[in-house]
Amino acid sequence: DQLTASDSSPTTMSPIPGSRMFEIKEALAVYRGHNPDGEVFDASQGDGGASLPGVPLEILESAHELQVEHGTGYDKPFGTAVFRQAVVEDYWGLDAATGWGPLNVIACQGGRDALVKAYDAVQFLGHGRWGDFVVTSRVPWISYNWGPYQVGANVMLAPGSEDDAWTVTPEGVAACVEAAAAHGGRQVAMLVVTSPDNPTGRTVPLEEQIALARSAFQAGVPYVLFDWIYHRVTDGEPHDLNAFLLSFDPAERERCIVLDGLTKSLGASNIRNAHLVASEPVVKFIQSRASHAVIPSFHSQAVAIAAYRMGFDRAAATIIQPTNQSREVVRAFLSERDIRHILGKGYYAFMDMGPWLDRAGMADTGALGTVLAEQFGLAVVPGVYFSSFGDRWIRFSYATPPEVTRGATDRLWQALSTL
């Protein structure tokens, strides 16, 4: 009674490629080889632990003390009770009126781990089948393309226009549900809403996210995942989880999954801490699976606990403040040079390189990215890496000190002026 149905679909699946994000810095080595004393600028990455001070020493020392006190034995697949409490009380300040609390939190070993666990859960708990679709925006983060695929889900890019920053709309979600049905009667297992967005930086107000989720539920989509991993990196207010949850009725609330963590706002990419806030059935499903797969490390939770107890605004100030300052540097550059762009919050600006591609006879920004890195010592991420719909755009990271960001924008303009 534990046998699964025989399914030969793995024999028909495309091989999953490695992320090209890890290859970009290699192109800078070519520039360094020819210009050993030349200054290079890395506007490709989203790692505040590499380009900014990262996790403050005070937090790391507190986390180490917690680790020593805690010991090195196995923990629960959901993490630890003290982590759950810190997430609910110290980080979110979760209101009891939501009906949610520590049992609605599960620790994960970074954002990718959290996402894969969520993709798995929604297939079983939603329509209860493999092969349905996870819907993302038309120019999605690279791992949105392949993460669902590795656990048996397909991916569909929602309709969207670059004039509107490829924003997903209720009409687009309805179209996705119809398109899924046309593919052998498939359905949509989950919609992913990410704000601020990677790669575009597009930022969607909370009320619009709520309206989009409701439209998805009405269209028959069982779950909506809200990826808020960048929402603290803002010069405005971060998302309010209490206001968000209380905007839904209890039945709708059970269908919402929220992702957040340390990798971006604290510059803790290599700490690998994230968490999901979701209904108890979703958390219990993931918890059971995690007991046979990835159990989150206590050290990553300890860093989060220390940061949350300190007060997260203070803990993350060395990442958030310079990034906010750099955003204004980029904004001024784009305005002065009249470059078409998308610039919300978070880490990234998305820039339309079409006029320069046409002038140089380049097919897409993949070729431009090579020129920028190898000849000018500037790394960016070609938009074509994300999807064909972004093939004339680049992702420019400003998660760097303002003076470095200014140098990177100057180098970009120097390069474009030669094309």
Tab-separated table of C-alpha atoms in Angstrom:
chain	number	residue	atom	x	y	z
A	1	ASP	CA	0.000	0.000	0.000
A	2	GLN	CA	3.076	2.273	-0.151
A	3	LEU	CA	3.648	1.757	-3.868
A	4	THR	CA	3.252	4.838	-6.060
A	5	ALA	CA	1.715	4.628	-9.507
A	6	SER	CA	4.169	3.820	-12.267
A	7	ASP	CA	4.981	7.051	-14.092
A	8	SER	CA	7.514	7.380	-16.914
A	9	SER	CA	7.420	11.170	-17.075
A	10	PRO	CA	11.055	11.540	-15.861
A	11	THR	CA	12.160	9.976	-19.158
A	12	THR	CA	10.505	12.818	-21.072
A	13	MET	CA	11.715	15.717	-18.929
A	14	SER	CA	14.306	18.220	-20.098
A	15	PRO	CA	17.574	18.184	-18.157
A	16	ILE	CA	17.628	20.904	-15.519
A	17	PRO	CA	20.522	23.273	-16.239
A	18	GLY	CA	22.690	24.776	-13.551
A	19	SER	CA	22.020	28.407	-12.750
A	20	ARG	CA	24.104	30.717	-14.944
A	21	MET	CA	24.228	33.178	-12.053
A	22	PHE	CA	27.306	31.363	-10.792
A	23	GLU	CA	29.114	31.810	-14.129
A	24	ILE	CA	28.885	35.588	-14.403
A	25	LYS	CA	31.863	36.429	-12.221
A	26	GLU	CA	34.050	34.190	-14.395
A	27	ALA	CA	33.758	36.751	-17.197
A	28	LEU	CA	35.306	39.365	-14.934
A	29	ALA	CA	38.421	37.196	-14.742
A	30	VAL	CA	39.035	37.893	-18.438
A	31	TYR	CA	39.027	41.628	-17.756
A	32	ARG	CA	41.329	41.201	-14.769
A	33	GLY	CA	43.718	39.161	-16.885
A	34	HIS	CA	44.119	42.060	-19.316
A	35	ASN	CA	43.832	44.811	-16.699
A	36	PRO	CA	45.478	43.531	-13.510
A	37	ASP	CA	45.312	46.984	-11.926
A	38	GLY	CA	41.869	47.875	-13.283
A	39	GLU	CA	38.892	48.402	-11.000
A	40	VAL	CA	35.993	46.004	-11.490
A	41	PHE	CA	32.338	46.452	-10.541
A	42	ASP	CA	29.982	43.594	-9.740
A	43	ALA	CA	26.421	44.753	-10.327
A	44	SER	CA	25.281	41.195	-10.963
A	45	GLN	CA	24.797	39.755	-7.530
A	46	GLY	CA	22.183	39.828	-4.827
A	47	ASP	CA	24.463	38.967	-1.952
A	48	GLY	CA	24.791	41.711	0.653
A	49	GLY	CA	27.161	39.476	2.557
A	50	ALA	CA	29.649	39.809	-0.316
A	51	SER	CA	29.180	43.424	-1.419
A	52	LEU	CA	28.137	44.986	1.915
A	53	PRO	CA	29.183	44.237	5.531
A	54	GLY	CA	26.824	41.282	5.871
A	55	VAL	CA	25.687	39.939	9.237
A	56	PRO	CA	27.055	42.122	12.076
A	57	LEU	CA	29.650	40.477	14.298
A	58	GLU	CA	27.496	41.126	17.373
A	59	ILE	CA	24.752	38.928	15.917
A	60	LEU	CA	27.165	36.165	14.916
A	61	GLU	CA	28.637	36.127	18.403
A	62	SER	CA	25.166	35.955	19.982
A	63	ALA	CA	24.247	33.150	17.614
A	64	HIS	CA	27.370	31.250	18.589
A	65	GLU	CA	26.449	31.544	22.255
A	66	LEU	CA	22.978	30.210	21.449
A	67	GLN	CA	24.545	27.326	19.523
A	68	VAL	CA	26.879	26.431	22.409
A	69	GLU	CA	23.976	26.521	24.849
A	70	HIS	CA	21.736	24.521	22.537
A	71	GLY	CA	24.245	21.812	21.663
A	72	THR	CA	24.671	19.902	18.428
A	73	GLY	CA	21.998	17.226	18.602
A	74	TYR	CA	19.151	16.773	16.169
A	75	ASP	CA	16.328	19.297	16.141
A	76	LYS	CA	12.780	18.973	14.909
A	77	PRO	CA	12.028	19.077	11.175
A	78	PHE	CA	10.196	22.379	11.710
A	79	GLY	CA	13.268	23.915	13.376
A	80	THR	CA	12.942	24.737	17.071
A	81	ALA	CA	10.205	26.139	19.274
A	82	VAL	CA	12.359	29.136	20.221
A	83	PHE	CA	12.830	29.993	16.532
A	84	ARG	CA	9.098	29.815	15.921
A	85	GLN	CA	8.486	32.078	18.894
A	86	ALA	CA	11.073	34.605	17.726
A	87	VAL	CA	9.512	34.711	14.254
A	88	VAL	CA	6.007	35.229	15.626
A	89	GLU	CA	6.755	37.599	18.500
A	90	ASP	CA	10.005	39.420	17.748
A	91	TYR	CA	9.924	39.616	13.964
A	92	TRP	CA	6.324	39.770	12.771
A	93	GLY	CA	4.571	40.706	16.027
A	94	LEU	CA	1.809	38.397	14.890
A	95	ASP	CA	-1.638	39.333	16.185
A	96	ALA	CA	-3.628	36.560	17.892
A	97	ALA	CA	-6.656	37.837	15.961
A	98	THR	CA	-5.208	36.220	12.839
A	99	GLY	CA	-5.677	32.811	14.436
A	100	TRP	CA	-2.077	32.008	13.502
A	101	GLY	CA	0.892	31.517	15.799
A	102	PRO	CA	4.048	29.417	16.251
A	103	LEU	CA	2.458	26.296	14.756
A	104	ASN	CA	2.098	28.202	11.478
A	105	VAL	CA	5.866	28.692	11.123
A	106	ILE	CA	8.409	26.293	9.669
A	107	ALA	CA	12.150	26.966	9.438
A	108	CYS	CA	13.893	26.240	6.139
A	109	GLN	CA	17.488	26.062	4.990
A	110	GLY	CA	17.298	29.183	2.826
A	111	GLY	CA	14.770	30.463	0.320
A	112	ARG	CA	15.292	27.761	-2.291
A	113	ASP	CA	14.649	25.051	0.290
A	114	ALA	CA	11.479	26.828	1.393
A	115	LEU	CA	10.237	27.181	-2.165
A	116	VAL	CA	10.849	23.562	-3.125
A	117	LYS	CA	9.029	22.425	0.011
A	118	ALA	CA	6.120	24.713	-0.843
A	119	TYR	CA	5.948	23.478	-4.463
A	120	ASP	CA	5.783	19.919	-3.173
A	121	ALA	CA	3.092	20.698	-0.595
A	122	VAL	CA	0.702	22.532	-2.904
A	123	GLN	CA	0.652	19.716	-5.442
A	124	PHE	CA	-0.444	17.210	-2.810
A	125	LEU	CA	-2.742	19.463	-0.794
A	126	GLY	CA	-4.247	21.354	-3.727
A	127	HIS	CA	-5.519	19.282	-6.624
A	128	GLY	CA	-3.573	16.211	-5.483
A	129	ARG	CA	-1.651	15.461	-8.653
A	130	TRP	CA	1.682	15.879	-10.413
A	131	GLY	CA	2.188	17.907	-13.561
A	132	ASP	CA	0.027	20.906	-12.753
A	133	PHE	CA	1.368	24.440	-13.085
A	134	VAL	CA	3.086	26.926	-10.842
A	135	VAL	CA	2.406	30.367	-12.310
A	136	THR	CA	5.006	33.131	-12.135
A	137	SER	CA	5.501	36.478	-13.814
A	138	ARG	CA	6.661	36.589	-17.422
A	139	VAL	CA	10.266	37.451	-16.460
A	140	PRO	CA	10.839	35.317	-13.346
A	141	TRP	CA	13.822	34.672	-11.121
A	142	ILE	CA	15.865	31.888	-12.712
A	143	SER	CA	15.101	29.292	-10.030
A	144	TYR	CA	11.359	29.858	-10.395
A	145	ASN	CA	11.741	28.292	-13.828
A	146	TRP	CA	13.359	25.101	-12.576
A	147	GLY	CA	12.552	24.694	-8.885
A	148	PRO	CA	8.950	23.538	-9.459
A	149	TYR	CA	10.033	21.309	-12.329
A	150	GLN	CA	12.360	19.246	-10.135
A	151	VAL	CA	9.459	18.195	-7.891
A	152	GLY	CA	7.067	17.323	-10.715
A	153	ALA	CA	5.285	20.627	-11.350
A	154	ASN	CA	5.299	22.552	-14.597
A	155	VAL	CA	5.829	26.311	-14.831
A	156	MET	CA	3.697	28.815	-16.692
A	157	LEU	CA	4.648	32.445	-17.274
A	158	ALA	CA	1.638	34.696	-16.817
A	159	PRO	CA	0.656	37.208	-19.505
A	160	GLY	CA	2.191	40.614	-18.920
A	161	SER	CA	3.595	43.633	-20.700
A	162	GLU	CA	7.002	45.203	-20.252
A	163	ASP	CA	5.220	48.573	-20.260
A	164	ASP	CA	3.647	47.435	-16.951
A	165	ALA	CA	6.806	45.740	-15.647
A	166	TRP	CA	5.234	42.364	-16.480
A	167	THR	CA	2.849	42.751	-13.553
A	168	VAL	CA	0.574	39.733	-13.113
A	169	THR	CA	-3.100	40.686	-13.283
A	170	PRO	CA	-6.349	38.917	-12.336
A	171	GLU	CA	-7.102	38.595	-16.043
A	172	GLY	CA	-3.699	37.028	-16.578
A	173	VAL	CA	-4.301	34.477	-13.835
A	174	ALA	CA	-7.663	33.539	-15.361
A	175	ALA	CA	-5.950	33.108	-18.732
A	176	CYS	CA	-3.390	30.799	-17.123
A	177	VAL	CA	-6.125	28.621	-15.641
A	178	GLU	CA	-7.717	28.338	-19.092
A	179	ALA	CA	-4.371	27.574	-20.747
A	180	ALA	CA	-3.612	24.887	-18.164
A	181	ALA	CA	-6.901	23.138	-18.879
A	182	ALA	CA	-6.018	23.129	-22.569
A	183	HIS	CA	-2.851	21.130	-21.758
A	184	GLY	CA	-4.514	17.785	-21.165
A	185	GLY	CA	-6.841	19.035	-18.432
A	186	ARG	CA	-4.081	20.288	-16.154
A	187	GLN	CA	-4.736	22.864	-13.454
A	188	VAL	CA	-2.815	25.615	-11.680
A	189	ALA	CA	-1.383	24.375	-8.366
A	190	MET	CA	-0.077	27.730	-7.139
A	191	LEU	CA	0.478	31.345	-8.087
A	192	VAL	CA	3.743	32.979	-6.972
A	193	VAL	CA	3.639	36.692	-6.147
A	194	THR	CA	7.010	38.281	-5.392
A	195	SER	CA	7.431	41.841	-4.195
A	196	PRO	CA	9.892	43.468	-4.419
A	197	ASP	CA	10.633	41.376	-7.456
A	198	ASN	CA	13.731	39.598	-8.617
A	199	PRO	CA	14.841	40.398	-11.307
A	200	THR	CA	12.846	43.502	-12.156
A	201	GLY	CA	12.621	45.272	-8.799
A	202	ARG	CA	8.901	45.740	-9.437
A	203	THR	CA	7.108	46.436	-6.152
A	204	VAL	CA	3.401	45.675	-5.786
A	205	PRO	CA	1.405	47.402	-3.019
A	206	LEU	CA	-0.010	45.041	-0.423
A	207	GLU	CA	-3.621	45.789	-1.332
A	208	GLU	CA	-2.919	44.796	-4.949
A	209	GLN	CA	-1.293	41.557	-3.811
A	210	ILE	CA	-4.391	40.788	-1.749
A	211	ALA	CA	-6.713	41.508	-4.673
A	212	LEU	CA	-4.616	39.327	-6.965
A	213	ALA	CA	-4.723	36.435	-4.481
A	214	ARG	CA	-8.502	36.689	-4.181
A	215	SER	CA	-8.857	36.600	-7.952
A	216	ALA	CA	-6.651	33.497	-8.056
A	217	PHE	CA	-8.759	31.742	-5.422
A	218	GLN	CA	-11.920	32.606	-7.340
A	219	ALA	CA	-10.375	31.163	-10.498
A	220	GLY	CA	-9.777	27.851	-8.710
A	221	VAL	CA	-6.107	28.230	-7.795
A	222	PRO	CA	-5.708	26.464	-4.431
A	223	TYR	CA	-2.628	28.333	-3.108
A	224	VAL	CA	-0.792	31.625	-3.529
A	225	LEU	CA	2.782	31.996	-2.317
A	226	PHE	CA	4.014	35.484	-1.453
A	227	ASP	CA	7.780	35.742	-1.766
A	228	TRP	CA	8.695	38.718	0.446
A	229	ILE	CA	12.404	37.958	0.761
A	230	TYR	CA	13.315	41.532	-0.304
A	231	HIS	CA	10.523	43.458	1.398
A	232	ARG	CA	12.679	44.779	4.242
A	233	VAL	CA	15.091	46.368	1.772
A	234	THR	CA	13.039	49.520	1.340
A	235	ASP	CA	13.019	53.194	2.204
A	236	GLY	CA	9.306	52.824	2.920
A	237	GLU	CA	7.486	50.397	5.189
A	238	PRO	CA	7.982	46.624	4.997
A	239	HIS	CA	4.940	44.448	4.433
A	240	ASP	CA	2.572	44.164	7.405
A	241	LEU	CA	1.754	40.482	7.903
A	242	ASN	CA	-1.065	41.237	10.363
A	243	ALA	CA	-2.854	43.605	7.996
A	244	PHE	CA	-2.278	41.129	5.193
A	245	LEU	CA	-3.691	38.075	6.966
A	246	LEU	CA	-6.637	39.943	8.460
A	247	SER	CA	-7.646	41.097	4.971
A	248	PHE	CA	-8.620	37.518	4.147
A	249	ASP	CA	-11.420	35.478	5.612
A	250	PRO	CA	-10.246	32.364	7.520
A	251	ALA	CA	-10.800	30.026	4.563
A	252	GLU	CA	-8.765	32.252	2.222
A	253	ARG	CA	-6.059	32.684	4.837
A	254	GLU	CA	-5.516	28.917	4.867
A	255	ARG	CA	-4.527	29.153	1.196
A	256	CYS	CA	-1.807	31.802	1.661
A	257	ILE	CA	1.880	30.965	2.091
A	258	VAL	CA	4.393	33.693	2.998
A	259	LEU	CA	8.164	33.359	2.537
A	260	ASP	CA	10.713	35.574	4.275
A	261	GLY	CA	14.232	35.193	5.634
A	262	LEU	CA	17.706	36.569	6.206
A	263	THR	CA	19.475	36.041	2.897
A	264	LYS	CA	18.798	39.500	1.451
A	265	SER	CA	17.875	41.936	4.194
A	266	LEU	CA	20.619	40.776	6.576
A	267	GLY	CA	23.177	39.851	3.938
A	268	ALA	CA	23.122	36.275	5.219
A	269	SER	CA	23.179	34.328	1.952
A	270	ASN	CA	25.578	31.718	3.293
A	271	ILE	CA	23.776	31.443	6.641
A	272	ARG	CA	20.841	29.902	4.761
A	273	ASN	CA	17.867	30.847	6.924
A	274	ALA	CA	14.322	31.387	5.729
A	275	HIS	CA	10.879	30.568	7.041
A	276	LEU	CA	7.404	29.924	5.736
A	277	VAL	CA	4.250	31.151	7.431
A	278	ALA	CA	1.322	29.017	6.322
A	279	SER	CA	-1.715	27.066	7.448
A	280	GLU	CA	-1.153	24.190	9.849
A	281	PRO	CA	-1.923	21.521	7.199
A	282	VAL	CA	0.772	22.968	4.935
A	283	VAL	CA	3.277	23.227	7.795
A	284	LYS	CA	2.572	19.679	8.985
A	285	PHE	CA	2.928	18.305	5.449
A	286	ILE	CA	6.302	20.005	4.990
A	287	GLN	CA	7.405	19.000	8.472
A	288	SER	CA	6.728	15.323	7.791
A	289	ARG	CA	8.609	15.409	4.502
A	290	ALA	CA	11.505	17.351	6.034
A	291	SER	CA	11.987	14.614	8.626
A	292	HIS	CA	13.164	12.409	5.725
A	293	ALA	CA	14.978	15.138	3.809
A	294	VAL	CA	16.325	18.579	4.809
A	295	ILE	CA	16.160	19.473	8.509
A	296	PRO	CA	17.225	23.109	9.014
A	297	SER	CA	20.430	23.735	10.939
A	298	PHE	CA	20.189	25.312	14.355
A	299	HIS	CA	22.999	27.770	13.615
A	300	SER	CA	20.941	29.423	10.862
A	301	GLN	CA	18.019	29.703	13.267
A	302	ALA	CA	20.299	31.073	15.977
A	303	VAL	CA	21.417	33.914	13.701
A	304	ALA	CA	17.765	34.724	13.006
A	305	ILE	CA	16.812	34.557	16.680
A	306	ALA	CA	19.661	36.917	17.615
A	307	ALA	CA	18.738	39.365	14.844
A	308	TYR	CA	15.026	39.296	15.652
A	309	ARG	CA	15.635	39.790	19.365
A	310	MET	CA	17.929	42.744	18.659
A	311	GLY	CA	15.213	44.408	16.599
A	312	PHE	CA	15.469	43.706	12.908
A	313	ASP	CA	15.679	47.299	11.709
A	314	ARG	CA	18.817	47.761	13.786
A	315	ALA	CA	20.214	44.347	12.901
A	316	ALA	CA	19.850	44.891	9.146
A	317	ALA	CA	20.788	48.581	9.006
A	318	THR	CA	24.226	47.934	7.492
A	319	ILE	CA	22.557	46.288	4.486
A	320	ILE	CA	19.370	48.300	4.117
A	321	GLN	CA	20.703	51.833	4.574
A	322	PRO	CA	23.468	51.776	1.933
A	323	THR	CA	21.204	49.902	-0.489
A	324	ASN	CA	18.530	52.576	-0.098
A	325	GLN	CA	21.170	55.256	-0.710
A	326	SER	CA	22.412	53.408	-3.788
A	327	ARG	CA	18.871	53.187	-5.133
A	328	GLU	CA	18.808	56.989	-5.286
A	329	VAL	CA	22.143	56.993	-7.136
A	330	VAL	CA	20.685	54.621	-9.718
A	331	ARG	CA	17.457	56.605	-9.951
A	332	ALA	CA	19.373	59.808	-10.715
A	333	PHE	CA	21.549	58.021	-13.296
A	334	LEU	CA	18.574	56.537	-15.130
A	335	SER	CA	16.780	59.859	-15.189
A	336	GLU	CA	19.832	61.814	-16.366
A	337	ARG	CA	20.636	59.327	-19.136
A	338	ASP	CA	16.962	58.800	-20.070
A	339	ILE	CA	17.210	55.006	-19.899
A	340	ARG	CA	13.914	53.130	-19.878
A	341	HIS	CA	13.772	51.141	-16.678
A	342	ILE	CA	11.902	49.477	-13.828
A	343	LEU	CA	12.967	50.602	-10.360
A	344	GLY	CA	10.958	49.683	-7.279
A	345	LYS	CA	12.474	48.593	-3.977
A	346	GLY	CA	14.758	45.726	-3.040
A	347	TYR	CA	18.158	45.280	-4.710
A	348	TYR	CA	17.630	45.646	-8.448
A	349	ALA	CA	16.988	47.958	-11.364
A	350	PHE	CA	15.888	46.434	-14.663
A	351	MET	CA	17.193	48.464	-17.614
A	352	ASP	CA	16.117	48.367	-21.260
A	353	MET	CA	19.239	48.047	-23.402
A	354	GLY	CA	17.319	47.784	-26.700
A	355	PRO	CA	18.659	50.978	-28.329
A	356	TRP	CA	22.266	49.952	-27.679
A	357	LEU	CA	21.704	46.356	-28.769
A	358	ASP	CA	20.298	47.605	-32.078
A	359	ARG	CA	23.204	50.009	-32.552
A	360	ALA	CA	25.724	47.225	-31.943
A	361	GLY	CA	23.838	44.549	-33.889
A	362	MET	CA	23.565	42.305	-30.842
A	363	ALA	CA	20.788	39.727	-30.673
A	364	ASP	CA	20.180	39.989	-26.942
A	365	THR	CA	21.758	41.066	-23.667
A	366	GLY	CA	23.666	37.806	-23.341
A	367	ALA	CA	26.184	39.196	-25.822
A	368	LEU	CA	26.124	42.586	-24.121
A	369	GLY	CA	26.812	41.020	-20.738
A	370	THR	CA	29.959	39.389	-22.093
A	371	VAL	CA	31.205	42.682	-23.525
A	372	LEU	CA	30.487	44.576	-20.317
A	373	ALA	CA	32.348	42.046	-18.170
A	374	GLU	CA	35.292	41.113	-20.375
A	375	GLN	CA	36.032	44.531	-21.891
A	376	PHE	CA	34.801	46.966	-19.236
A	377	GLY	CA	35.050	45.072	-15.951
A	378	LEU	CA	31.339	45.418	-15.154
A	379	ALA	CA	29.204	42.386	-14.304
A	380	VAL	CA	25.437	42.556	-14.752
A	381	VAL	CA	22.851	39.829	-15.340
A	382	PRO	CA	21.475	39.643	-18.890
A	383	GLY	CA	17.682	39.642	-18.850
A	384	VAL	CA	17.650	36.806	-21.359
A	385	TYR	CA	18.935	34.561	-18.546
A	386	PHE	CA	15.519	34.912	-16.892
A	387	SER	CA	13.295	34.442	-19.948
A	388	SER	CA	13.099	35.385	-23.612
A	389	PHE	CA	10.732	38.197	-22.661
A	390	GLY	CA	13.578	39.974	-20.891
A	391	ASP	CA	16.087	39.472	-23.692
A	392	ARG	CA	16.637	43.215	-24.256
A	393	TRP	CA	17.030	44.088	-20.578
A	394	ILE	CA	19.692	43.749	-17.892
A	395	ARG	CA	19.409	43.326	-14.134
A	396	PHE	CA	21.619	45.832	-12.371
A	397	SER	CA	22.225	45.201	-8.660
A	398	TYR	CA	22.748	48.206	-6.422
A	399	ALA	CA	23.330	46.222	-3.222
A	400	THR	CA	26.634	48.039	-2.853
A	401	PRO	CA	27.856	51.181	-1.082
A	402	PRO	CA	26.700	54.350	-2.892
A	403	GLU	CA	30.181	55.266	-4.095
A	404	VAL	CA	30.602	51.809	-5.642
A	405	THR	CA	27.175	52.025	-7.250
A	406	ARG	CA	28.101	55.402	-8.726
A	407	GLY	CA	31.281	53.898	-10.176
A	408	ALA	CA	29.284	51.034	-11.678
A	409	THR	CA	26.759	53.352	-13.345
A	410	ASP	CA	29.605	55.466	-14.753
A	411	ARG	CA	31.264	52.333	-16.132
A	412	LEU	CA	27.963	51.203	-17.683
A	413	TRP	CA	27.540	54.517	-19.456
A	414	GLN	CA	31.159	54.463	-20.627
A	415	ALA	CA	30.543	51.036	-22.167
A	416	LEU	CA	27.220	51.930	-23.773
A	417	SER	CA	28.718	55.060	-25.278
A	418	THR	CA	31.192	52.927	-27.258
A	419	LEU	CA	28.586	50.685	-28.855
